[in-house]
Tab-separated table of C-alpha atoms in Angstrom:
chain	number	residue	atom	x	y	z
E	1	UNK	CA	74.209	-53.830	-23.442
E	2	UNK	CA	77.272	-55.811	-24.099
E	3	UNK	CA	80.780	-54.645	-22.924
E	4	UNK	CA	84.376	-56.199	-24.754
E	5	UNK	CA	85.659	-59.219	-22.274
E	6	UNK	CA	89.043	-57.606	-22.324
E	7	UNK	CA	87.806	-54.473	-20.047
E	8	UNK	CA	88.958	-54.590	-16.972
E	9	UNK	CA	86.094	-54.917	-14.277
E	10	UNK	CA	86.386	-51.576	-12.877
E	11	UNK	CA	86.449	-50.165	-16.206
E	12	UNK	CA	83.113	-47.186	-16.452
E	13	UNK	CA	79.586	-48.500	-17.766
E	14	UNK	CA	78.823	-47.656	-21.089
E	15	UNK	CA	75.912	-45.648	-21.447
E	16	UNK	CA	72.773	-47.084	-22.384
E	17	UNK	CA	71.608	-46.967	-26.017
E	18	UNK	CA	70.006	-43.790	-26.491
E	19	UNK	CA	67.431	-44.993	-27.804
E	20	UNK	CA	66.445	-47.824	-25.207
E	21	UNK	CA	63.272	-46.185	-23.427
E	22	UNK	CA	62.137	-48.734	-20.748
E	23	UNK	CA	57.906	-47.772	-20.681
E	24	UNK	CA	56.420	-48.837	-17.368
E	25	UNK	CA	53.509	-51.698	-17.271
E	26	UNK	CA	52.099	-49.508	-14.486
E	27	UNK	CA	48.148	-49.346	-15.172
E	28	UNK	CA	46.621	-45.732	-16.026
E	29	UNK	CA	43.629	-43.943	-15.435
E	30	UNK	CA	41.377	-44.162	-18.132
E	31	UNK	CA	40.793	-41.282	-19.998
E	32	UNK	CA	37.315	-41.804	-21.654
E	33	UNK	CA	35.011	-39.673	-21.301
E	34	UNK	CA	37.014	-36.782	-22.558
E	35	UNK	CA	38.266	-35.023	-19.072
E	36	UNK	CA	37.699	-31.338	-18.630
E	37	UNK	CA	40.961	-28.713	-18.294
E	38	UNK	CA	41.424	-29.195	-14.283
E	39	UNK	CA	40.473	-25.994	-12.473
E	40	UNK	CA	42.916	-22.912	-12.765
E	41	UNK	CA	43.573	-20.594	-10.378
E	42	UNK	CA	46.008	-17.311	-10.043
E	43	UNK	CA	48.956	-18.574	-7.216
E	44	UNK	CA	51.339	-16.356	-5.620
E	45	UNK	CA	54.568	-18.554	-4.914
E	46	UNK	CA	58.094	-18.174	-5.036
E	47	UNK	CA	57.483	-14.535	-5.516
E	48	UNK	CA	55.729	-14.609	-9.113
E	49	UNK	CA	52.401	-14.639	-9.681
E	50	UNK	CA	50.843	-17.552	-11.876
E	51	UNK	CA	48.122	-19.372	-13.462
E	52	UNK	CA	48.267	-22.914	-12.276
E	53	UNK	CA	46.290	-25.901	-12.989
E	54	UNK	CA	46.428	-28.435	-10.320
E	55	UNK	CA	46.628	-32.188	-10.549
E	56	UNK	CA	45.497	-34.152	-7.647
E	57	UNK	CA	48.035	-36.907	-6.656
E	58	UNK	CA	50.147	-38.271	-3.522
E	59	UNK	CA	51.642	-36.330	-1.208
E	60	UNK	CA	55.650	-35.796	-1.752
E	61	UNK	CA	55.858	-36.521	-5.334
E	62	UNK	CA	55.622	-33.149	-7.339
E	63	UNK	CA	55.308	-32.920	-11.403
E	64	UNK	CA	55.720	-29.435	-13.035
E	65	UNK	CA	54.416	-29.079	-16.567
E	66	UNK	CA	55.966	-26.075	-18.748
E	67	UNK	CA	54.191	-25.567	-22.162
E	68	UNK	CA	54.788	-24.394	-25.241
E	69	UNK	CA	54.547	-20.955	-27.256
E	70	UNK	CA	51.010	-19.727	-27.840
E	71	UNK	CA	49.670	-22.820	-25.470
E	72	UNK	CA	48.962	-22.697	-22.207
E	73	UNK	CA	48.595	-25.099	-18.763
E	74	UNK	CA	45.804	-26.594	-20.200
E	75	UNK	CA	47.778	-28.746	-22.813
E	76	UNK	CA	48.897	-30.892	-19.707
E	77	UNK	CA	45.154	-31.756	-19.049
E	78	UNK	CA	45.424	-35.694	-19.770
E	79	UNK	CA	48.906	-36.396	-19.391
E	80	UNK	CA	48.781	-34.699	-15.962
E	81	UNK	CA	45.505	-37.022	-15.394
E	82	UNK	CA	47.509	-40.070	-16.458
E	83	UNK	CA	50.853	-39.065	-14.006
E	84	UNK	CA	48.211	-38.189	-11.128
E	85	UNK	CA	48.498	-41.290	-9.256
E	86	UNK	CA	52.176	-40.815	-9.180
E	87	UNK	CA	51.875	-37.357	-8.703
E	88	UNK	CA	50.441	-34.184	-7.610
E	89	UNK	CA	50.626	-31.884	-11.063
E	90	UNK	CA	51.157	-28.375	-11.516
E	91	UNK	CA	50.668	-26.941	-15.076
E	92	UNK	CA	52.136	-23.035	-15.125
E	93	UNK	CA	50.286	-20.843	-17.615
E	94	UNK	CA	53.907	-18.777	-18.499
E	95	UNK	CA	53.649	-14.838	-17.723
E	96	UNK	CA	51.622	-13.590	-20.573
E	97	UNK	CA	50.154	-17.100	-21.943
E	98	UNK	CA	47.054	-18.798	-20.622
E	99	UNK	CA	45.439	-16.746	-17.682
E	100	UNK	CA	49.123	-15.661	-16.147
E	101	UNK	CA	49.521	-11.612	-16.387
E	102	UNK	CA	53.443	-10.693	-17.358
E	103	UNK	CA	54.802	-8.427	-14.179
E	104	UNK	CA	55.905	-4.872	-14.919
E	105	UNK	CA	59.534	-4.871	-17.383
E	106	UNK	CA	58.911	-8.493	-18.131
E	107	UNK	CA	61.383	-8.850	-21.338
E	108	UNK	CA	59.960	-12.712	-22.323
E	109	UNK	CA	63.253	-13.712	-23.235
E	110	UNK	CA	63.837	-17.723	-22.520
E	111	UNK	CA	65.869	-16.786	-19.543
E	112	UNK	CA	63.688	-14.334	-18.232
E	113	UNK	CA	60.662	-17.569	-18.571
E	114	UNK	CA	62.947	-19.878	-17.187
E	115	UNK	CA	64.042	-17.523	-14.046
E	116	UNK	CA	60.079	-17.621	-13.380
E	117	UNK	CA	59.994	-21.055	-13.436
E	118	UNK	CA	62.884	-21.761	-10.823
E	119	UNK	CA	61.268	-19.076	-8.182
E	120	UNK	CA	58.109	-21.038	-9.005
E	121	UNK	CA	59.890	-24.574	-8.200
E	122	UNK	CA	61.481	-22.914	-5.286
E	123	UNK	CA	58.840	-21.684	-3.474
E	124	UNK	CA	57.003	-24.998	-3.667
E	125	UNK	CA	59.453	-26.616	-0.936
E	126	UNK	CA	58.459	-29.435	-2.403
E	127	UNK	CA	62.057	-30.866	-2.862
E	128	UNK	CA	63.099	-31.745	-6.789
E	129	UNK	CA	60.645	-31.348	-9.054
E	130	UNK	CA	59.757	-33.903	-12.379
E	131	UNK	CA	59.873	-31.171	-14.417
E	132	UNK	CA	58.318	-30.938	-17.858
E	133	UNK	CA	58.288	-29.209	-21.094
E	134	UNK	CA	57.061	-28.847	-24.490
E	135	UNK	CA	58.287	-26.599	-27.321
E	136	UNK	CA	59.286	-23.641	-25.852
E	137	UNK	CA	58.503	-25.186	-22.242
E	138	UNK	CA	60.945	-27.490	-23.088
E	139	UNK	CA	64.114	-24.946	-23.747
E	140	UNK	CA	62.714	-23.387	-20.403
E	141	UNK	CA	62.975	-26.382	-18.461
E	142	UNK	CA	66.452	-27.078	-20.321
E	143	UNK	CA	67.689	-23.601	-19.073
E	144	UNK	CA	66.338	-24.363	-15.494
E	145	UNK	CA	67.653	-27.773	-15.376
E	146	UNK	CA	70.940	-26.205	-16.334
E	147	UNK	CA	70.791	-22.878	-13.442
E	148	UNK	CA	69.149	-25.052	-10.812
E	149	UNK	CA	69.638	-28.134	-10.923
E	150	UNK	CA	68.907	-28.875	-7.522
E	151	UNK	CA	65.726	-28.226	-8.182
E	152	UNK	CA	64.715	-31.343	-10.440
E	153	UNK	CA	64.737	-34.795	-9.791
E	154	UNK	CA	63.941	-35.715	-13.724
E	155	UNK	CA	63.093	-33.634	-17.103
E	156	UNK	CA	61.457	-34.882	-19.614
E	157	UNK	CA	61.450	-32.578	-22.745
E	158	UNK	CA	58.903	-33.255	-25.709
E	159	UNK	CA	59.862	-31.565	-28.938
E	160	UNK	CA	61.836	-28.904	-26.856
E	161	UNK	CA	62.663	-25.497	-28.986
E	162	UNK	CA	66.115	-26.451	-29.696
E	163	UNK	CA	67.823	-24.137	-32.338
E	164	UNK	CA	66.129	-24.725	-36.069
E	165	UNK	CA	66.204	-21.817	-37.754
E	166	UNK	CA	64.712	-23.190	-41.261
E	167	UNK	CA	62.971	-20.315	-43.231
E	168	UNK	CA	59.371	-22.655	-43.725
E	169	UNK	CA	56.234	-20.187	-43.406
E	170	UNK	CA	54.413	-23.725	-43.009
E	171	UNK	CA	55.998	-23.837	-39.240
E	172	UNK	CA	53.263	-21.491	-38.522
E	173	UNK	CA	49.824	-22.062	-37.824
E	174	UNK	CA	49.587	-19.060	-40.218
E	175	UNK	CA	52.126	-18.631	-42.814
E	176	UNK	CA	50.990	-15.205	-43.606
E	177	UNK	CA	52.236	-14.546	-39.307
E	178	UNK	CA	55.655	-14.307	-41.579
E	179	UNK	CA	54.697	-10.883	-42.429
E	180	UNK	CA	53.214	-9.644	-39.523
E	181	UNK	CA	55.939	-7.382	-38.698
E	182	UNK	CA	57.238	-6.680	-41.962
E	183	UNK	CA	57.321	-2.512	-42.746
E	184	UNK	CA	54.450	-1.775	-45.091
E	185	UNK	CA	52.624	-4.911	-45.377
E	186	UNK	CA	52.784	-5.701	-41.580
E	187	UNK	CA	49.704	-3.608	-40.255
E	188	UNK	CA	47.611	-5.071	-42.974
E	189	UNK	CA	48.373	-8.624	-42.436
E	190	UNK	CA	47.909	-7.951	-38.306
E	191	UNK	CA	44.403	-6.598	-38.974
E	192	UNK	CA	43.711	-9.544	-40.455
E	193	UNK	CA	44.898	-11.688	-38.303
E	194	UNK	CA	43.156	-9.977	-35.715
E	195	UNK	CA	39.613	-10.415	-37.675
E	196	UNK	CA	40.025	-14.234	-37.408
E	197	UNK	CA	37.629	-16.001	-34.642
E	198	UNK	CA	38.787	-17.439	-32.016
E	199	UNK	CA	37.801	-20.978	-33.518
E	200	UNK	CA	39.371	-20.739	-36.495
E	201	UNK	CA	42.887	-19.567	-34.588
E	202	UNK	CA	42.304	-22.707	-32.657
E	203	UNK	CA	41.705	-24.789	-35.482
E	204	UNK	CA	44.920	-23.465	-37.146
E	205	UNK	CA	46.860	-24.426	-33.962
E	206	UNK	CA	45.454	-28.102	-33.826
E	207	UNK	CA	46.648	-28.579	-37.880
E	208	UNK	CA	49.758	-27.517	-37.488
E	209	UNK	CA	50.845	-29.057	-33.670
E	210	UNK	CA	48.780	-32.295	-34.494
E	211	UNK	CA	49.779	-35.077	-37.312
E	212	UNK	CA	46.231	-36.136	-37.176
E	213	UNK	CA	43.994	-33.079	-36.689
E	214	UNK	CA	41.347	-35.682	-36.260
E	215	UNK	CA	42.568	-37.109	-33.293
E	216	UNK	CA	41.734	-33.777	-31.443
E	217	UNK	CA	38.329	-34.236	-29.217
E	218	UNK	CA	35.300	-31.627	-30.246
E	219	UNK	CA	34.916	-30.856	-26.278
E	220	UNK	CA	38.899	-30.022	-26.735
E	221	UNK	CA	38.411	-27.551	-29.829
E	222	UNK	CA	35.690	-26.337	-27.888
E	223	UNK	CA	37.861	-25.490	-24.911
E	224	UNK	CA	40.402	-24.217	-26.667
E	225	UNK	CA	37.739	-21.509	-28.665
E	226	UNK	CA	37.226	-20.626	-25.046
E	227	UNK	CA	40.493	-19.590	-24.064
E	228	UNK	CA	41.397	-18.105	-27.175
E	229	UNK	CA	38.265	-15.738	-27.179
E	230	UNK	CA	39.067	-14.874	-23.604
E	231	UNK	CA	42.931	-14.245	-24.133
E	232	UNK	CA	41.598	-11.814	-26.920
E	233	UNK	CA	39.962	-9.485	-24.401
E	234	UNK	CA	43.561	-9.246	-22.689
E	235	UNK	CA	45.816	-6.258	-23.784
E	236	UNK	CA	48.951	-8.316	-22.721
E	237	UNK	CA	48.192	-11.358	-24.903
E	238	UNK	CA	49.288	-10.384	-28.659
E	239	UNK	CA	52.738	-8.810	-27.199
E	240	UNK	CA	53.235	-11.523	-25.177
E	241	UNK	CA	53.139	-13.818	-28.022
E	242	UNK	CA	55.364	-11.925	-30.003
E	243	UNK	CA	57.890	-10.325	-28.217
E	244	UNK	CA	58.566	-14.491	-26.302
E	245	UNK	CA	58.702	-15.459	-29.843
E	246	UNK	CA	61.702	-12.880	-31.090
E	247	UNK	CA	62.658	-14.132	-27.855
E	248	UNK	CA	63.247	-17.786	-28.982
E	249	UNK	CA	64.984	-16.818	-32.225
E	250	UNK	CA	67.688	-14.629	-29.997
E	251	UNK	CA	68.795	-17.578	-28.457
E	252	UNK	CA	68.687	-19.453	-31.550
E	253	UNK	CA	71.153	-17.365	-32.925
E	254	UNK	CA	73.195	-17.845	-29.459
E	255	UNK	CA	76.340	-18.966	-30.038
E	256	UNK	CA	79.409	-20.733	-27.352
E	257	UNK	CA	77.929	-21.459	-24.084
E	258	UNK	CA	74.883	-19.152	-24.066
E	259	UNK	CA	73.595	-21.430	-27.320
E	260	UNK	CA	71.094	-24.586	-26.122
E	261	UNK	CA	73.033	-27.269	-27.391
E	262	UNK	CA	75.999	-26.260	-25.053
E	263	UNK	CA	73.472	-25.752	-22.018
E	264	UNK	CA	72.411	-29.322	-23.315
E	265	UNK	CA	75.743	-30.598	-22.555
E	266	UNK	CA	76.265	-29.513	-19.235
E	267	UNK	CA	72.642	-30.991	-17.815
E	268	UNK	CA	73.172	-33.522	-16.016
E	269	UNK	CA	69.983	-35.115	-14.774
E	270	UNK	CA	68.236	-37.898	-15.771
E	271	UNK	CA	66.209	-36.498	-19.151
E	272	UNK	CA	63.445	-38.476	-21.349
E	273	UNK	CA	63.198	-36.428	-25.247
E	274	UNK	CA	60.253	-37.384	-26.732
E	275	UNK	CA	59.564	-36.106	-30.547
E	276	UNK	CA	56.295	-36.624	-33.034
E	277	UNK	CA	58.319	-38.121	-36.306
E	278	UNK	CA	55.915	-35.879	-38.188
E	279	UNK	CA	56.965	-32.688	-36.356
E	280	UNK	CA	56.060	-29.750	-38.677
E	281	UNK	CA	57.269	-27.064	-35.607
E	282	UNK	CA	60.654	-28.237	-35.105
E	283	UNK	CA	62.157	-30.830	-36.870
E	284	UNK	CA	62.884	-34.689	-35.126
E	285	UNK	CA	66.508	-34.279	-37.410
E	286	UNK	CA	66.903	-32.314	-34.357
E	287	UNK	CA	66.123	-35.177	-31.978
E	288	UNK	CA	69.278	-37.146	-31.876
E	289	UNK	CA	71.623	-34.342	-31.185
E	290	UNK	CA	69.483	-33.296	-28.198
E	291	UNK	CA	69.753	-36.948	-26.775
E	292	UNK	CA	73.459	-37.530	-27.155
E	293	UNK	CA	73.894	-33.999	-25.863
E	294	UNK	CA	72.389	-34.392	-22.550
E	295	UNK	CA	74.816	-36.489	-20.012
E	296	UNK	CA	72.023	-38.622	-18.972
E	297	UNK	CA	69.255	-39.123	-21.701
E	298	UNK	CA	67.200	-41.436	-23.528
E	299	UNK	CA	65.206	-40.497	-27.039
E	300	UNK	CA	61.409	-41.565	-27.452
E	301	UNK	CA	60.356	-40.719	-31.379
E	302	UNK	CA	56.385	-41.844	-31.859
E	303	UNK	CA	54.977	-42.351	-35.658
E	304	UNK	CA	52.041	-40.879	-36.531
E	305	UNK	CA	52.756	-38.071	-34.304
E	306	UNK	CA	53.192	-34.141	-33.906
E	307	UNK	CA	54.465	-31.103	-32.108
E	308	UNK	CA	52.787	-31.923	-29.090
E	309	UNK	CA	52.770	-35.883	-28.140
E	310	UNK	CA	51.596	-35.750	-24.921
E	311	UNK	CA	48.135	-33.853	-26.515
E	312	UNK	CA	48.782	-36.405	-29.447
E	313	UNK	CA	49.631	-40.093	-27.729
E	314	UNK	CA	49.230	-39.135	-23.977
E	315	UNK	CA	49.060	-42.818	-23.092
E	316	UNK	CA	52.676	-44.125	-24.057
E	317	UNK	CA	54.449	-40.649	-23.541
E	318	UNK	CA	52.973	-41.088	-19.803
E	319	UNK	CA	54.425	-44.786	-20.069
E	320	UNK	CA	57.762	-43.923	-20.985
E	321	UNK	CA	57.507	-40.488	-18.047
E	322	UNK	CA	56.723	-43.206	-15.708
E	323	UNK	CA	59.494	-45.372	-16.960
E	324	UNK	CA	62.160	-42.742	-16.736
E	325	UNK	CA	60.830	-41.795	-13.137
E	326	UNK	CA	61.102	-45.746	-12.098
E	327	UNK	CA	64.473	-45.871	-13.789
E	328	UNK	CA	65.492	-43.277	-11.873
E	329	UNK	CA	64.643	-43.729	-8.272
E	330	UNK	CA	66.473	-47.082	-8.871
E	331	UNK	CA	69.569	-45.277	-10.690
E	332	UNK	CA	69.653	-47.113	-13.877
E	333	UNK	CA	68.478	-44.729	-16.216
């Protein structure tokens, strides 16, 4: 960073570059063999009832993984691994994704996730929280950042659902979901969708969230047949999906403070953005608005990457998390 000799001393620090990601030399776990999802298990905390998957890691350092529409806690499995000796993990299944059963009058909006979230982070008493999100986990942890901040000590936000309202049926893992809902033509299309296995649905996922389909494990398609098959047994699982998803295009169409990119500018914590350059979900054009948004954030774009980097490249998108944690306990970020 270079500052203009005639500034007076006192004058305030420019920020860093935006794009200056410092990625810790810290050694990682190794990841090989393929790890299993960590064990789940239904928590009452904070008042709400959740799905967590738990991360073993050191006492008094607490990481809080959000994910994204239609995934679940398990999509945290290796980059919670690879944060573990930092941290204790906690990956939420959101009310009506994963294992986590929506409460009675649950309206799935993004506030109504991300008010969840804080009494989750409250009733921890663990102190700030790193807290991150993907996708829609990412707006969540946006709007909680934003409500409570007290409540986290970093956020880190990869390909977070910020407002892109392009008309694409490829964004879906199913372009004919497009007319799902339609009059007429929608009960047709959901009976089909409905006759799909649960592999193929998982398949569909992987090709559209990964750049490289190829790069996803067999034991991983495997697991994620698993869940899919079980969530299909659950009478709260197809609403869930799309009543959070109308969800996500009302606040899209947010505008003045209640839209994301002014929440955006009134976080103030120390944020990492990380963003596949081949994002089919949400576009990276998106990426460097986000970054100069937020007071306090630094932008992370990985080639050869997707929707959901820290599935995709968990090894540097733990290396720059660790780098914006080191960064700021020292208060240079």
């Amino acid at each position: 960073m270079t500052t203009s000799t005639t500034r007076p001393a006192a004058a305030t620090a420019v920020r860093p570059a935006v794009t200056h990601v410092p990625l810790s030399t810290r050694p990682l776990p190794v990841l090989e063999p393929v790890l299993p999802p960590w064990p789940g298990a239904v928590e009452e905390v904070g008042g709400v009832s959740l799905n967590v998957r738990r991360t073993p890691g050191p006492d008094g350092t607490v990481a809080v993984y959000v994910h994204g529409l239609g995934g679940s806690a398990s999509n945290w499995t290796d980059l919670a691994a690879l944060l573990s000796p930092t941290a204790s993990g906690r990956s939420i299944d959101l009310p009506g994704f994963g294992f986590s059963e929506p409460g009675a009058g649950f309206d799935f909006s993004l506030d109504a996730h991300a008010q969840v979230v804080a009494k989750y982070l409250e009733g921890l008493e663990a102190g700030p929280v790193h807290l991150l999100g993907n996708s829609m986990g990412g707006a969540i942890a946006l709007l909680v950042a934003h409500t409570r901040p007290e409540l986290v000590r970093t956020l880190t936000l990869i390909s977070p659902a910020m407002p892109d309202r392009r008309p694409d049926p490829r964004r879906l893992s199913d372009p004919m979901m497009a007319f799902a809902y339609l009059p007429v033509v929608g009960p047709r299309v959901r009976r089909r969708l409905a006759a799909m296995t649960a592999r193929e649905r998982a398949a569909q996922v992987i090709e559209l969230c990964f750049h490289d389909p190829r790069r996803f494990p067999e034991q991983r398609l495997d697991e994620l047949e698993q869940e899919h098959g079980a969530r299909a047994a659950l009478a709260w699982a197809a609403p869930a999906m799309a009543r959070s998803t109308f969800g996500i295009f009302r606040r899209w169409s947010a505008v003045g403070d209640a839209s994301l990119w002014s929440v955006a500018a009134r976080v103030n914590i120390p944020t990492l953005v990380v963003w596949g350059l081949h994002d089919r979900v949400i576009s990276v054009r998106r990426a460097p608005r986000t970054a100069r948004l937020l007071r306090h954030a630094r932008l992370l774009v990985l080639p050869r990457t997707g929707h959901v980097a820290q599935m995709e490249r968990p090894n540097v998108v733990a290396r720059a998390v660790l780098g914006l944690w080191e960064s700021a306990e020292k208060g240079v970020w």
